[in-house]
Coordinates of C-alpha atoms and ligand atoms in Angstrom, one line a residue:
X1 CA -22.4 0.7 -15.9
X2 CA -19.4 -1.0 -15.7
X3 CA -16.4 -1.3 -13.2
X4 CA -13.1 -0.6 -14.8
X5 CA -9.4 -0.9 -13.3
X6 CA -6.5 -2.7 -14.4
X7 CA -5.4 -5.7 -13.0
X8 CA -3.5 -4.8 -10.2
X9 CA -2.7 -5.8 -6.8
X10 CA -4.1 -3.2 -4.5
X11 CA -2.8 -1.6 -1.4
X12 CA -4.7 -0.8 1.4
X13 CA -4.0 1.9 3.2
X14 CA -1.9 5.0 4.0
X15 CA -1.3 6.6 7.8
X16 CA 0.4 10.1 9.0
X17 CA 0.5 12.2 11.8
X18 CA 1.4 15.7 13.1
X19 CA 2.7 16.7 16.2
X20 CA 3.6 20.2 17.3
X21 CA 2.3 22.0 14.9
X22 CA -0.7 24.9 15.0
X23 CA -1.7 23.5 11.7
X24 CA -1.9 20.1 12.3
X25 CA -5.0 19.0 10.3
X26 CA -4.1 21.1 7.3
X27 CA -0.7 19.0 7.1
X28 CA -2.4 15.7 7.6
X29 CA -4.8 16.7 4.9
X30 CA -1.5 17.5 2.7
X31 CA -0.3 14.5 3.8
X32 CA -3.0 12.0 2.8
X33 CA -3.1 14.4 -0.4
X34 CA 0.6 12.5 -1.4
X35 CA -0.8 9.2 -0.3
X36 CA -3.8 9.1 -1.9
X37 CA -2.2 6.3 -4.4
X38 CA -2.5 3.7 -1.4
X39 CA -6.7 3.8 -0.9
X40 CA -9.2 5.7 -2.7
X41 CA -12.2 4.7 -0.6
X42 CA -12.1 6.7 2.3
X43 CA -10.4 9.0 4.1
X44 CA -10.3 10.5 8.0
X45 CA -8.4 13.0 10.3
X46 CA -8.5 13.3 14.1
X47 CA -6.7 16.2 15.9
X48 CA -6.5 16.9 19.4
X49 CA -6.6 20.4 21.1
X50 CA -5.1 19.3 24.5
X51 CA -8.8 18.5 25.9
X52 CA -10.4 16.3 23.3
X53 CA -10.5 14.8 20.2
X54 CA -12.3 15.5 16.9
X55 CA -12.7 13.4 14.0
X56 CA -13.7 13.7 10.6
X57 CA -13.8 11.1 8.2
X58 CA -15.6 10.6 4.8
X59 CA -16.5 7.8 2.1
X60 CA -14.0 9.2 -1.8
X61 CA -11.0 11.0 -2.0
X62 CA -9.5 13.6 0.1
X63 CA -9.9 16.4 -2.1
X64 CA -13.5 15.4 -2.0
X65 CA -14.3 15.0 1.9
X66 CA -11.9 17.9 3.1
X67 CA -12.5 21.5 2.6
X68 CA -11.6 24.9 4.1
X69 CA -14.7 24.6 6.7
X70 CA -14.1 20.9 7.3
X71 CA -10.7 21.6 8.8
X72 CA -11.1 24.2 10.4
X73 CA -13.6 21.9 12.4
X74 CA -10.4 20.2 13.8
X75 CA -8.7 22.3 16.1
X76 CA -4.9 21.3 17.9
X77 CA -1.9 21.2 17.1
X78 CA -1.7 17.1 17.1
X79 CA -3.4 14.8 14.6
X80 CA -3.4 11.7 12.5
X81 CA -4.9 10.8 9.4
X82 CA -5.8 7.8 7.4
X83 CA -6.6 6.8 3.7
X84 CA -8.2 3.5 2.6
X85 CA -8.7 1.2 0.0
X86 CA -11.2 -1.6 0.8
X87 CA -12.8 -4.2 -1.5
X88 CA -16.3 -3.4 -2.2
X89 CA -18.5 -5.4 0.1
X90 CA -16.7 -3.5 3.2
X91 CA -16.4 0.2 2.2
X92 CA -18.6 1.1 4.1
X93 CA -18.3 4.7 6.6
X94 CA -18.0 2.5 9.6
X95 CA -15.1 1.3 8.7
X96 CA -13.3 4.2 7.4
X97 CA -10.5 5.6 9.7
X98 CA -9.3 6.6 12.1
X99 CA -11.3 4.9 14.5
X100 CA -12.0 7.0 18.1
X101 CA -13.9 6.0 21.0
X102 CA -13.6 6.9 24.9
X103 CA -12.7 4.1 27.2
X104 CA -11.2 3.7 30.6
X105 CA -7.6 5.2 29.4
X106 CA -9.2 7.7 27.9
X107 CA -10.1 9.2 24.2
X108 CA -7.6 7.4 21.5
X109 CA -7.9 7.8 17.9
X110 CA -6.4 5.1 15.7
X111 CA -5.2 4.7 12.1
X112 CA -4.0 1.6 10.4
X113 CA -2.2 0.4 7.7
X114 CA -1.8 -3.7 7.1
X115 CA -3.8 -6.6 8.3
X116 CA -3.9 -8.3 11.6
X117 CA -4.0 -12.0 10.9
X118 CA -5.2 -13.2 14.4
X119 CA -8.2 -10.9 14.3
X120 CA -10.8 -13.2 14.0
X121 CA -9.4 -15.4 17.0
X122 CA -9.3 -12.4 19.2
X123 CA -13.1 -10.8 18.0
X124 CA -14.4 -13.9 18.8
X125 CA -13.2 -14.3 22.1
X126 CA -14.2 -10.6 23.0
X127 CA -17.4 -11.5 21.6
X128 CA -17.9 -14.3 23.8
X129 CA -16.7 -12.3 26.6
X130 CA -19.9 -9.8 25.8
X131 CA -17.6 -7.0 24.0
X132 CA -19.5 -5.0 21.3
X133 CA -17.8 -4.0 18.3
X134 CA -18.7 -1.0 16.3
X135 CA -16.8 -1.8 12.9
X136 CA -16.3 -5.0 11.4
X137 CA -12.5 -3.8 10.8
X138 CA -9.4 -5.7 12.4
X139 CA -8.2 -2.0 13.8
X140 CA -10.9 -1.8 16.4
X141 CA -9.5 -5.3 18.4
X142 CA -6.2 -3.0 19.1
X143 CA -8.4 -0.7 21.5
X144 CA -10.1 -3.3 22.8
X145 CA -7.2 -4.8 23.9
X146 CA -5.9 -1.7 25.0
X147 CA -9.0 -0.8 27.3
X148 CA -8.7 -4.1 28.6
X149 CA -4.7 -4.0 29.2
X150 CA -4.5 -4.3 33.2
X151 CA -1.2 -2.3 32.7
X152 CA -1.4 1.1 34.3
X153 CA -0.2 3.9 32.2
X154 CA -1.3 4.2 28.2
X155 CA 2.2 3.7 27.1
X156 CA 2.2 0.5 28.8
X157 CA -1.6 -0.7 27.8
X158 CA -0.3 0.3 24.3
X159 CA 3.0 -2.2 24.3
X160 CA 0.4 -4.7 25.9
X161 CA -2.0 -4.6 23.2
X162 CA 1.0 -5.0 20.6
X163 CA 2.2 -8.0 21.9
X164 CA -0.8 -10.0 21.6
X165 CA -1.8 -9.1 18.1
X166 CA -0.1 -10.8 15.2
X167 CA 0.3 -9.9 11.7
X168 CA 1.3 -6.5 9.7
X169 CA 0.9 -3.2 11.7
X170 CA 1.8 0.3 11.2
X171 CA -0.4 2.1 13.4
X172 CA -0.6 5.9 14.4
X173 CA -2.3 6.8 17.8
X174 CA -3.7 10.1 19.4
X175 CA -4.5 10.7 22.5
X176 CA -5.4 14.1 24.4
X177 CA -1.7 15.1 24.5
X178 CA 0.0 12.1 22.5
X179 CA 1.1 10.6 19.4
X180 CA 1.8 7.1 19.3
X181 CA 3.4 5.7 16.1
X182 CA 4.1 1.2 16.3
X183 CA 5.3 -1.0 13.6
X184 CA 5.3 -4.9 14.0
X185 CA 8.1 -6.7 15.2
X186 CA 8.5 -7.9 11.3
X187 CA 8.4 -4.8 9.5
X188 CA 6.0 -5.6 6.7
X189 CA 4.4 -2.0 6.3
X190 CA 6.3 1.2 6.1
X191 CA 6.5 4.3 8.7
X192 CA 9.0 6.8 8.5
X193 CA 9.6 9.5 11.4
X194 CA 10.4 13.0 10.5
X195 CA 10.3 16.5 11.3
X196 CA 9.7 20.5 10.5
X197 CA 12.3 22.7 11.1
X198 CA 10.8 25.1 13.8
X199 CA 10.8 28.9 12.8
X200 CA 11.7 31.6 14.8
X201 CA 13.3 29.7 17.9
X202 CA 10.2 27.4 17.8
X203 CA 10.6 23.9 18.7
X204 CA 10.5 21.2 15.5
X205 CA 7.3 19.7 14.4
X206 CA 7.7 15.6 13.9
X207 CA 5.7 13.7 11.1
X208 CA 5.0 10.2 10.7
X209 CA 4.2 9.0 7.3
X210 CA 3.6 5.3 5.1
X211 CA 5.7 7.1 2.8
X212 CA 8.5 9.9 2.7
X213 CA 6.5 11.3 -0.3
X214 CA 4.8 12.9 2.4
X215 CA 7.9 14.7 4.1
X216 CA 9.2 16.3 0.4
X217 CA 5.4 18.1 0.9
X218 CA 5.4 19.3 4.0
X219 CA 9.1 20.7 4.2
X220 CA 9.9 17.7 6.5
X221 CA 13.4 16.2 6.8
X222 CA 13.7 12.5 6.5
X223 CA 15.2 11.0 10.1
X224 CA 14.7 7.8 10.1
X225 CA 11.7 4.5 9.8
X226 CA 9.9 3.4 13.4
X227 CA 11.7 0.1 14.0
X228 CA 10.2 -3.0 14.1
X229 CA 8.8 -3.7 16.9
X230 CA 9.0 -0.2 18.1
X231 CA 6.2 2.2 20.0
X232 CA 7.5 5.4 19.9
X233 CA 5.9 8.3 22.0
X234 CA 5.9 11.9 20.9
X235 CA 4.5 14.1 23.8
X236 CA 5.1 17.4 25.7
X237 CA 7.9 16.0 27.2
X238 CA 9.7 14.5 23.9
X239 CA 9.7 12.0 21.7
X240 CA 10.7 8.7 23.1
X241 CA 11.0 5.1 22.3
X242 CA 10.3 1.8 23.5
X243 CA 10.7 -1.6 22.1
X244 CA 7.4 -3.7 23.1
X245 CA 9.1 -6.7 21.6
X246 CA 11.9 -8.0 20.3
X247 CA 12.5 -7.5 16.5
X248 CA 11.7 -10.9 14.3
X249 CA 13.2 -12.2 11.3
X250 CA 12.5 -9.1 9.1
X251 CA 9.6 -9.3 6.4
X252 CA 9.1 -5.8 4.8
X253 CA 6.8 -6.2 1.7
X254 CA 9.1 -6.4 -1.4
X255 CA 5.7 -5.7 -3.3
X256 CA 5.9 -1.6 -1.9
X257 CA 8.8 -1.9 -4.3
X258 CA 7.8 -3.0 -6.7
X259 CA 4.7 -1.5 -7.3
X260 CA 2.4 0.2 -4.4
X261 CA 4.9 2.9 -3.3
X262 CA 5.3 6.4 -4.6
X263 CA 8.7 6.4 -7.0
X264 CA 10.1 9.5 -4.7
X265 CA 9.5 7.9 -1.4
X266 CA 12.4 6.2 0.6
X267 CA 10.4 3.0 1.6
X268 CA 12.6 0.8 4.4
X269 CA 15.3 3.3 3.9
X270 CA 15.7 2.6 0.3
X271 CA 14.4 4.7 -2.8
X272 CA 11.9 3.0 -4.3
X273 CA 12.9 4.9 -7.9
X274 CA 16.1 3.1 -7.6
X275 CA 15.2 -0.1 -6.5
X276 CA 12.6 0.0 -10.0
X277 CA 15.3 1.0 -12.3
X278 CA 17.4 -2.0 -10.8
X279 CA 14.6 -4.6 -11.4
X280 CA 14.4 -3.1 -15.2
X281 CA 18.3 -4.0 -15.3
X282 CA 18.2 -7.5 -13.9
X283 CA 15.4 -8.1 -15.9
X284 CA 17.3 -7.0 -19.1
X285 CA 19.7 -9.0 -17.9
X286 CA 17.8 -12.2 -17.1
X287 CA 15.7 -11.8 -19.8
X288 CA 17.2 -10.0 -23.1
X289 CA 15.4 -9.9 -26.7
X290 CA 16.1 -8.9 -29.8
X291 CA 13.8 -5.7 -30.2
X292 CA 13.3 -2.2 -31.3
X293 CA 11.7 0.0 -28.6
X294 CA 10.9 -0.7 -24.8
X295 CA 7.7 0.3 -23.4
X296 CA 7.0 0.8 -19.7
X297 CA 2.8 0.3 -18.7
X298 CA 2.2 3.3 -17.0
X299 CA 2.6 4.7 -14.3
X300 CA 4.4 2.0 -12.5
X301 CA 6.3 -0.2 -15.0
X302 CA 7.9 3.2 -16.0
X303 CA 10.4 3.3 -14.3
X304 CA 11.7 -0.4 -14.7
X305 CA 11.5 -0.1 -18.8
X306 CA 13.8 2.8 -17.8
X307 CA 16.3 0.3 -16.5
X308 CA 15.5 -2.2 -18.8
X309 CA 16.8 0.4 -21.7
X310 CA 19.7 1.2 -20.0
X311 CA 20.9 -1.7 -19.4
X312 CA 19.4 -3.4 -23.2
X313 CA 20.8 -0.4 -25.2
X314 CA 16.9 -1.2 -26.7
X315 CA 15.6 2.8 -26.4
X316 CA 12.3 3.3 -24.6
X317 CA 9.2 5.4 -25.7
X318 CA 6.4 6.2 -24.2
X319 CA 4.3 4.4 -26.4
X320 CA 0.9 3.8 -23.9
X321 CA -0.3 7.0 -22.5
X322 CA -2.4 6.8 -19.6
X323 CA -5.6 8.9 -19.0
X324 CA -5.6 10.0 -15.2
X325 CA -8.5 10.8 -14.7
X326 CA -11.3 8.1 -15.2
X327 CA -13.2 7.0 -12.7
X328 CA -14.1 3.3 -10.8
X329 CA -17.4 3.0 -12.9
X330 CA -18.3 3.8 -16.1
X331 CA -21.5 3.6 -18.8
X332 CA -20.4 1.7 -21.9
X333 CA -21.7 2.7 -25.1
X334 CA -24.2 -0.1 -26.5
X335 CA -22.4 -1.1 -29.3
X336 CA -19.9 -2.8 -27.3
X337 CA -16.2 -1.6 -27.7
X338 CA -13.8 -4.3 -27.4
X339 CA -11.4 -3.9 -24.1
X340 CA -13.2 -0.8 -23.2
X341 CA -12.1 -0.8 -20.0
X342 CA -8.3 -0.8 -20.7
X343 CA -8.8 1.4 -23.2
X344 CA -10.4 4.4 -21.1
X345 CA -7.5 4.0 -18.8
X346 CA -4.4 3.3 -21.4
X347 CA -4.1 4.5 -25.2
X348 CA -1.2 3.5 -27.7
X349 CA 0.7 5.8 -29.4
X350 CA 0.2 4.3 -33.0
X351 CA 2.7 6.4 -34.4
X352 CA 5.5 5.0 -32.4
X353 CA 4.6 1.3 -32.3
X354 CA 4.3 0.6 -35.6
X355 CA 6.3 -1.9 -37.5
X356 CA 8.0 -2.1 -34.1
X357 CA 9.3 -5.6 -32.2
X358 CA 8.4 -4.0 -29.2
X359 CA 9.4 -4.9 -25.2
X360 CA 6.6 -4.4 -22.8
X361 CA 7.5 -3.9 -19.4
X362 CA 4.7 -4.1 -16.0
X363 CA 5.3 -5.0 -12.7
X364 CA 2.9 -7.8 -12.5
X365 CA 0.2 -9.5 -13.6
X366 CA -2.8 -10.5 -11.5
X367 CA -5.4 -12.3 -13.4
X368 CA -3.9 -12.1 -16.5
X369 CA -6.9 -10.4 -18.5
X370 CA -5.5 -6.9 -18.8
X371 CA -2.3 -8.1 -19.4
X372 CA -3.7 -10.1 -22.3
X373 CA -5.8 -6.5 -23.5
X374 CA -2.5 -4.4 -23.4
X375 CA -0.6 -7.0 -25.7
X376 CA -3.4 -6.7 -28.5
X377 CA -4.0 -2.6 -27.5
X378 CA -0.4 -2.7 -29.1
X379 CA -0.7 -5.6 -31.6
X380 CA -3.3 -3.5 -32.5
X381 CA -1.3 -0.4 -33.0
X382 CA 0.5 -1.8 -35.2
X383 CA 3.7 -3.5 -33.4
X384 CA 4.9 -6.7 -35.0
X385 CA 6.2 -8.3 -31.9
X386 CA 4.8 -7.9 -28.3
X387 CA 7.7 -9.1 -25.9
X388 CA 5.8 -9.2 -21.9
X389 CA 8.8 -8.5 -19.2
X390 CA 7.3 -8.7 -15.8
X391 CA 9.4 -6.8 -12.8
X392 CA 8.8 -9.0 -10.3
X393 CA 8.1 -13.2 -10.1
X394 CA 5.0 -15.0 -11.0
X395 CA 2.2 -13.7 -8.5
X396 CA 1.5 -17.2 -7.0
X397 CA 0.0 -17.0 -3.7
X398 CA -2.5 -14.2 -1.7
X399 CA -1.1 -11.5 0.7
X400 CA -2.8 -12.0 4.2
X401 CA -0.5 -8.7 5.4
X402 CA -2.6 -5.8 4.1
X403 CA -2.8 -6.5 0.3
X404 CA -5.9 -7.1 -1.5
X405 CA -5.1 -10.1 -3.3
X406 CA -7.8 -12.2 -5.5
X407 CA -7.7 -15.8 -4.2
X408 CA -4.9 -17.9 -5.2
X409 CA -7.6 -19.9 -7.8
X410 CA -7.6 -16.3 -9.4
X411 CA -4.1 -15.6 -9.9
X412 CA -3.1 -17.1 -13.3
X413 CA 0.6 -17.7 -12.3
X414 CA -1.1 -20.3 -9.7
X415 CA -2.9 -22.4 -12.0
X416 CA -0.9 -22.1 -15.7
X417 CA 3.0 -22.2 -16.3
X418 CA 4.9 -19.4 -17.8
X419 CA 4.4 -20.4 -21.5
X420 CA 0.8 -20.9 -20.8
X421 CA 0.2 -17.5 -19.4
X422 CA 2.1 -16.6 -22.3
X423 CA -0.5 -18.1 -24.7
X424 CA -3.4 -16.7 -22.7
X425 CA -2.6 -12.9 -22.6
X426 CA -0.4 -13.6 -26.2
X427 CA 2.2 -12.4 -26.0
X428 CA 5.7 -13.1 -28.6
X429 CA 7.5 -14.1 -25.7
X430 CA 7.3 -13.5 -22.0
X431 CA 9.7 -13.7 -18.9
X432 CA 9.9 -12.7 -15.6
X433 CA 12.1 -11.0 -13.0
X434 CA 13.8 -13.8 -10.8
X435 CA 13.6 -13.8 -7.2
X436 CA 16.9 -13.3 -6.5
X437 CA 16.8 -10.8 -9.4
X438 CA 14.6 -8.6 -7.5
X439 CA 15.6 -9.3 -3.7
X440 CA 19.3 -7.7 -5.4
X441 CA 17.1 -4.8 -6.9
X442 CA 15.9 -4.2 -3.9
X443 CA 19.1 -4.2 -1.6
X444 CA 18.8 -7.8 -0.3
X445 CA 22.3 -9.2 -2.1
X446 CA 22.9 -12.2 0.3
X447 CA 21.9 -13.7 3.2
X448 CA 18.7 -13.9 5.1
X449 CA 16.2 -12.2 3.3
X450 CA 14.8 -9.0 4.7
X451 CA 11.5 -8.9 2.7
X452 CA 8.4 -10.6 2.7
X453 CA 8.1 -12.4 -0.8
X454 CA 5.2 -14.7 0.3
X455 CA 3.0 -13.4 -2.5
X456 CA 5.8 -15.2 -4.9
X457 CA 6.4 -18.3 -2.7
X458 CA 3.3 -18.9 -1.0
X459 CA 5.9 -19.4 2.1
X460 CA 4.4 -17.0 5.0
X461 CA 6.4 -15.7 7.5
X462 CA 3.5 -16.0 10.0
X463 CA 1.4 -18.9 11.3
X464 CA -1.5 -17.3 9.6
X465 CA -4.8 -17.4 10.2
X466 CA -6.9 -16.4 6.9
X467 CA -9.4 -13.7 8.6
X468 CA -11.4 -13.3 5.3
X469 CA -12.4 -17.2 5.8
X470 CA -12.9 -17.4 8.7
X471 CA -15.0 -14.6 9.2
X472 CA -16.0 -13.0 6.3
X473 CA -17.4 -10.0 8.2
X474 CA -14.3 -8.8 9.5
X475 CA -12.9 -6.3 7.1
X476 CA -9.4 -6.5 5.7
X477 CA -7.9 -2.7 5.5
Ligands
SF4_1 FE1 3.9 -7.8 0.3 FE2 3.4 -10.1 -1.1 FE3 4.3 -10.2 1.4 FE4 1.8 -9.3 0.9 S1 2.6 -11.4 0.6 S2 3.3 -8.4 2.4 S3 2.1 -8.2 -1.0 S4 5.4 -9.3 -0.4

């Protein structure tokens, strides 16, 4: 049995929530439906009918752990819901969200997307205090924290607990008769606010999401993202907002852009199709070559070979079709099939590629190896010359905000120059996007910059505090 998957970067998780609606777990489970792309491992709902909360939450995907008897196990007309991706030494069903326990403010339920990055500071002191933790996930210090806030109503415990954690947060709350939605004072996750039309003189149902994808599903209209540093409040007396701290020098993760976000979602206000088809043009720009065809990986360098032709004049063909439906693991055949792996998941299309200089066009590459099987999948195919364009810089440095990252030792940008990763995945010629390049793609034309581009610079826009060495038992979600 082996484990297959290209080499990609992988997001971590993916929040929503309904309020005021009698459906409220059904949309959630719609919901995490259209953000199943950001974690694959799990996947939870918790509603509330006025007087308690209910969870359910399950190890695979959510067409696999929800059914028509599961949801109609959780009743109200409030809920949130979760999706994870977590490496495979933590996925376990203790750490799958959202988390829910009862403590002295109450029953909360809590989903999470990102990575706090003074977690292991804070477990260990509530450790040492004589705290017990039932998850070895960063998620679980927020209610701590907000069980121990001396503040008196929730609201307030909540803002309390947010000022003392550090790192990337878009969280979604429920209580009894509340939705909380927070994002960090820096901004590095997504959460968009929307709403239901109400029917029939009934009052509007609102909708937080990771991604707007979510809102084009549930007949939502887009209104606007939580603000950093925001905690707003939707109950029965309205939705209200309060700032728990003052925004910071903005650091929204450029890397949604580029590759973990859904093409049709609006991510920080901008559509992330666009901001693709930009990169594709700077790149063409940066970067031209004499070719005949250009060839997005799929699914996500699609859209930036699209700008990359547009801009080149160079058309572009669809000349790697990718099979949707293979698994994580899979039995190879004994008479071992070179780059089986990459094969099961991408197949040329011979009849295009060949006797073609062809311009290959992926947002990234991680370790370098299926980068290196792509480039002969098509040499093999019959293309003469295999051009690499990469939409984004040289992946140089780990995430600590929410991103499962490979240590820096494991990134081939960090240890070999351009022409040697060249060499190694070999390739006719290779080039990437330029910072500035893909800041502009994405919005940012001067000034301060208002994304995180750490994972290029290996500048972090935190003092940091790496959880995963610290203590290796404390999950990263
Ligand atoms: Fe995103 Fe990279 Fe910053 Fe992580 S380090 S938040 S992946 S831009």
């Amino acid at each position: 049995m082996i484990e297959i998957g290209l080499d990609k970067l992988h997001e971590e998780c993916g929040v929503v929530a309904v309020y005021g609606n009698p459906e409220a777990a059904k949309l959630c489970y719609l919901g995490l439906h259209a953000l199943q792309h950001r974690g694959q491992e799990s996947a939870g709902i918790a509603t509330s009918d006025g007087r308690r909360l209910t969870a359910y939450k399950s190890m695979g995907l959510v067409a696999d752990i929800f059914d028509q008897a599961v949801l109609q196990k959780l009743p109200g007309s409030h809920a949130i819901g979760h999706t994870r991706y977590s490496t495979a030494g933590d996925s376990a069903l203790l750490n799958a969200q959202p988390i829910q326990v009862d403590c002295n403010k109450g029953q909360i339920a809590i989903a999470h997307n990102g990575n706090l990055v003074n977690a292991a500071d804070l477990r260990a002191r509530f450790e040492q205090a004589g705290s017990i933790f039932q998850t070895s996930s960063d998620t679980e210090i927020v209610l701590h924290l907000v069980a121990q806030s001396r503040e008196k109503t929730l609201p307030d415990a909540m803002a309390d607990a947010l000022r003392r954690i550090e790192g990337a947060f878009s969280f979604v709350m429920a209580t009894r008769d509340h939705i909380f939605a927070a994002r960090d004072p820096r901004g590095f996750r997504p959460l968009a606010i929307g709403h239901i039309p109400g029917k029939d003189g009934l009052p509007d149902s609102i909708v937080f999401a990771s991604e707007t994808c979510v809102f084009d599903l549930l007949g939502a209209d887009y209104d606007r993202d939580v603000k950093p540093g925001e905690l707003v409040v939707v109950g029965p007396e309205g939705m209200q907002s309060h700032f728990y701290a003052p925004a910071l020098a903005q650091s929204q993760c450029i890397f949604e852009q580029v590759y973990f976000a859904r093409p049709d979602s609006l991510v920080f206000g901008m559509s992330v199709q666009q901001a693709r088809e930009q990169m594709g043009r700077y790149l063409a720009r940066e970067a031209p070559v004499d070719a005949d065809l250009v060839v997005g990986v799929p699914d996500s360098g699609l859209t930036a070979a699209l700008g990359y032709a547009r801009e080149s004049g160079i058309p572009m063909q669809f000349g790697l079709v990718r099979n949707h439906y293979v698994g994580r693991t899979f039995i190879e055949p004994e008479q071992r099939v070179r780059d089986f792996g990459v094969k099961l998941k991408l197949n040329p299309v011979r009849r295009l590629l060949v006797g073609k200089r062809v311009i290959l066009i992926d947002d990234s590459i991680v370790r370098g190896t299926t980068s290196q099987k792509i480039v002969r999948l098509v040499r093999d195919a019959g293309a003469t010359e295999v051009h690499m364009r990469i939409s984004c810089p040289p992946t140089t440095s780990p995430c600590y905000y929410g991103v499962d990252t490979p240590e820096r030792r494991h990134l081939i940008a960090a240890r070999k120059s351009v022409e040697e990763v060249r060499e190694f995945i070999g390739a006719d010629s290779l080039a990437y996007l330029s910072l500035e390049g893909l800041r502009a793609s994405c919005g940012d034309l001067e000034g301060e910059s208002s994304y995180c581009t750490s994972c290029y610079t290996g500048v972090y826009p935190t003092d940091f505090v790496d959880v995963q060495q610290i203590r290796p038992a404390v999950a990263v979600k």
